[in-house]
Amino acid sequence: MALISADQAHAALESYDAHLTATGLADQSRRAYRSRVAGYLSWLSGGDVGGSDLGGGDPLADRQARDRAVREYRAWVTGERRARPSTVNAMLTAVDHFYSHLGLGPAEVVREELPDPAPRILDEDQQRRFLDAVAERESVRDRAIAYALFYTGVRVAELVSLDLPDVVVGRQKSRLVVRSSAGSSLREVPLRAEPVEVLRGWIRERRTWRGADHLQAFFLNRRGGRLTSRSVDDLVLRLGREAGIAGDADAPPVTPHVLRHTFGARLLRGGASLVAVAELMGHKRLDTTRRYTPPDAAGREHAIGLLLAGH
């Protein structure tokens, strides 16, 4: 039993089309939102609703009817269409946007629970290949960027925010003084010998770059300004391709965040404490850090052995 007529559905979609055109959404997002809302309106005006009128009311004008219709549509998409949880949630987001356009606001409906994806981490062979590609890079600055990311696990925003006084490369102790992306907190990350030598080399070369005499930014671009996050992303992607990692069957493209995940996993699997790694990485919750220690096959077998032995 249809909840709205075909004419109502057509008029509502035309109105939403005009609204989408006036928004600042990217073309791809507009197309996705329109497609999902069109599917919802088609369901409302078609025969898939079932034999019940879901309690009556106009789902395009009444909030209670809206909630009942969206919940039923969610159940239909999940059951009849067997849509994945991420697809269901994307549909609900588009329908929320549609109802906000109508002035009713988002429907009261529970989202699907999504599994927490495991962090993407480079294995030991991929790490060696990445570092080999970095070592072959002619640019001292590029090597310094890659080493700083790989050996400290800093976020890209934190890296490009570094100023000269934040990078301490002394004879005894070397460290990065890292500001959070919000700028509200500081943490110190010790530097190993490998990045220290490269960072020293960049400090010497930096003096010859445009902007070095008046800008405090540690990493400069070729125009004499502060390096951008986009430039760092592009560099790391290129290094991953040069290392041949992006072509691996199970390997994702190498990004600064993959290097950050790899840093955390390397420390934890090397025996560092969860609390220490969380502090070095600037995590506010230990659960975030704990994701870098998924149980491997040996760990699972050991745990099962303890259970069977009655420990």
C-alpha positions in Angstrom: 0.0 0.0 0.0 1.6 3.3 -1.2 2.1 6.0 1.5 2.2 8.8 -1.1 1.2 9.2 -4.7 3.5 9.0 -7.7 2.8 12.7 -8.3 3.8 13.6 -4.7 7.0 11.6 -5.1 7.9 13.3 -8.4 7.2 16.8 -7.0 9.2 16.1 -3.8 12.2 14.9 -5.8 12.1 17.9 -8.1 12.0 20.2 -5.1 14.9 18.3 -3.6 16.8 18.5 -6.9 16.6 22.3 -6.8 17.7 22.3 -3.2 20.7 20.1 -4.0 21.8 22.4 -6.9 21.8 25.4 -4.5 24.0 23.6 -1.9 27.8 23.6 -1.8 27.9 19.8 -2.0 30.4 18.2 -4.5 28.8 16.8 -7.6 29.5 13.2 -6.5 27.7 13.9 -3.2 24.7 15.5 -4.8 24.4 12.5 -7.2 24.6 10.1 -4.3 22.1 12.0 -2.1 19.6 12.3 -5.0 19.9 8.6 -5.9 19.2 7.5 -2.3 16.3 9.9 -1.8 14.8 8.9 -5.1 15.0 5.3 -3.9 13.2 6.2 -0.7 10.5 8.2 -2.5 10.0 5.3 -5.0 9.4 3.0 -2.1 7.0 5.4 -0.5 4.9 5.6 -3.7 5.3 2.0 -4.7 3.9 -1.4 -3.7 6.8 -2.5 -1.5 5.5 -0.8 1.6 3.2 -3.7 2.3 -0.4 -4.0 3.4 -0.2 -1.6 6.3 -0.5 2.1 6.2 2.0 2.3 9.1 -0.5 4.2 11.3 -1.6 6.8 8.8 -0.3 10.3 8.3 1.7 12.0 5.5 5.4 10.9 5.8 6.4 14.1 3.9 4.6 16.4 6.3 4.1 14.7 9.7 7.0 13.8 12.0 5.5 10.7 13.5 4.6 9.4 10.0 8.1 10.3 8.9 9.6 8.2 11.7 7.4 5.2 11.0 8.1 5.3 7.3 11.9 5.7 7.6 12.1 2.8 10.2 10.0 0.6 7.9 12.2 1.6 4.9 15.3 0.8 6.9 13.9 -2.6 7.7 13.0 -3.2 4.1 16.5 -2.2 2.8 18.1 -4.4 5.4 15.9 -7.4 4.9 14.7 -7.4 1.3 17.6 -5.8 -0.3 20.2 -7.2 2.1 22.1 -4.0 2.1 25.3 -3.7 4.0 25.3 -1.7 7.3 27.4 1.1 5.7 25.0 1.3 2.8 22.0 1.5 5.2 23.6 4.3 7.1 24.5 6.2 3.9 20.9 5.9 2.9 19.7 7.2 6.3 22.1 10.2 6.0 20.6 11.2 2.6 17.1 10.8 3.9 17.9 13.0 6.9 19.2 15.6 4.5 16.0 15.4 2.5 13.8 15.8 5.6 15.9 18.7 6.8 15.1 20.3 3.4 11.4 19.7 4.1 11.7 21.4 7.5 10.9 18.3 9.5 14.5 17.5 10.5 16.1 14.0 10.7 14.0 11.0 11.5 14.3 9.2 14.8 15.8 5.9 13.7 18.7 3.8 14.9 21.8 3.5 12.7 23.4 0.2 11.9 26.4 -0.6 14.0 29.6 -0.6 11.9 32.6 -2.8 12.7 35.6 -0.9 13.9 38.1 -1.3 11.0 41.5 -2.6 12.0 44.3 0.0 11.4 46.2 -0.4 8.1 49.8 -1.4 9.0 52.8 -2.1 6.9 54.5 -5.4 7.5 58.2 -5.7 8.1 59.0 -6.3 4.4 56.9 -3.3 3.3 58.6 -1.2 6.0 62.0 -2.1 4.6 60.9 -1.3 1.1 59.5 2.0 2.1 62.7 3.1 3.9 64.7 2.0 0.9 62.6 4.2 -1.3 63.1 7.1 1.1 66.9 6.6 1.2 67.0 6.8 -2.6 65.2 10.2 -2.6 67.5 13.0 -3.6 65.6 15.7 -1.7 66.9 16.1 1.8 63.6 17.7 2.8 61.6 14.8 1.5 63.7 12.3 3.3 63.4 14.3 6.5 59.6 14.4 6.1 59.3 10.7 5.6 61.7 9.8 8.4 59.8 12.1 10.8 56.5 10.5 10.0 57.9 6.9 10.1 59.9 7.2 13.3 57.6 9.5 15.4 54.1 8.6 14.3 53.0 12.3 14.2 49.9 13.3 12.4 50.3 15.2 9.2 48.7 18.4 10.7 51.2 18.1 13.6 54.1 17.7 11.2 53.4 20.7 9.1 52.8 22.8 12.2 56.3 22.2 13.5 58.4 25.3 14.0 62.2 25.5 14.2 62.3 25.5 18.0 60.1 22.3 18.1 62.8 20.2 16.5 65.7 19.6 19.0 68.6 17.6 17.5 71.2 17.6 20.3 74.3 15.5 20.9 72.8 13.6 23.8 69.0 13.8 23.4 66.8 14.7 20.4 63.1 15.2 20.3 60.1 16.7 18.6 57.8 19.0 20.5 54.5 18.3 19.0 51.4 20.4 19.3 48.0 18.8 19.0 45.9 19.6 16.0 43.8 21.9 18.2 46.9 23.5 19.6 45.7 22.8 23.1 48.3 20.4 24.3 52.0 19.5 23.8 53.9 16.2 23.9 57.5 15.3 23.3 58.5 12.4 21.1 62.1 11.2 21.3 64.1 10.9 18.1 66.1 7.9 17.1 69.5 8.2 15.4 68.1 7.4 12.0 65.9 10.5 11.6 68.2 12.8 13.6 71.0 12.8 10.9 68.5 13.4 8.1 66.8 16.2 10.1 70.2 17.8 10.8 70.8 17.7 7.0 67.6 19.4 6.3 68.2 22.1 9.0 71.5 22.9 7.1 69.9 22.9 3.7 66.8 24.8 4.9 68.9 28.0 5.4 69.3 28.2 1.6 65.6 28.0 0.8 63.3 30.9 0.1 61.5 32.1 3.2 64.1 30.6 5.6 65.2 34.0 6.9 61.7 35.2 8.1 59.5 32.1 8.5 59.6 29.9 11.6 58.0 26.9 9.9 60.4 23.9 10.0 59.3 22.4 6.7 59.1 24.9 3.8 57.7 24.6 0.3 59.5 25.7 -2.8 57.7 29.1 -2.7 59.0 29.9 0.7 55.9 29.2 2.6 54.9 26.6 5.2 54.5 23.1 3.7 50.9 21.9 3.4 49.3 18.6 4.5 48.4 17.9 0.9 52.0 18.1 -0.2 53.0 15.6 2.5 50.1 13.3 1.5 51.3 13.4 -2.1 54.9 12.7 -1.2 54.1 9.6 0.9 51.9 8.2 -1.8 54.7 8.6 -4.3 57.1 6.9 -2.0 54.8 4.0 -1.5 54.5 3.6 -5.3 58.3 3.9 -5.7 58.6 1.2 -3.1 56.3 -1.1 -5.0 54.0 -1.4 -2.0 50.8 0.0 -3.7 50.9 -2.9 -6.2 50.8 -5.6 -3.5 47.6 -7.6 -3.6 46.7 -6.9 0.0 48.5 -3.6 0.5 46.6 -0.3 0.7 48.2 2.8 -0.7 50.8 4.2 1.7 49.6 7.3 3.5 50.9 9.3 6.5 48.2 7.7 8.6 49.4 4.2 7.6 52.8 5.2 8.7 51.4 6.5 12.0 49.5 3.2 12.5 52.7 1.3 11.7 54.7 3.3 14.3 52.2 2.5 17.0 52.1 -1.2 16.1 55.9 -1.5 15.9 56.2 0.0 19.5 53.6 -2.2 21.0 54.7 -5.4 19.3 58.2 -4.6 20.5 57.1 -4.6 24.1 56.3 -1.0 24.8 53.5 -0.4 27.3 50.0 0.7 26.1 50.2 3.9 28.2 53.6 4.9 26.9 52.6 4.5 23.3 49.3 6.4 23.9 51.3 9.3 25.3 53.8 9.3 22.4 51.0 9.2 19.9 48.8 11.8 21.6 45.8 9.4 22.1 43.3 10.5 24.6 41.8 7.0 25.0 43.7 3.7 25.5 41.2 1.9 23.4 42.5 3.8 20.4 46.0 2.6 21.0 44.9 -0.9 21.8 43.7 -1.3 18.2 47.3 -1.6 17.1 47.6 -5.0 18.9 45.2 -7.4 17.1 45.8 -10.9 18.3 47.9 -12.9 15.9 47.5 -16.7 15.3 50.2 -17.5 17.9 48.6 -15.3 20.5 45.2 -16.9 19.9 46.7 -20.4 20.2 48.4 -19.5 23.4 45.2 -18.1 24.9 43.3 -21.2 23.8 46.0 -23.4 25.4 45.6 -21.5 28.7 41.9 -21.9 28.7 42.1 -25.7 27.9 44.6 -26.1 30.6 42.3 -24.5 33.1 44.3 -21.4 33.8 
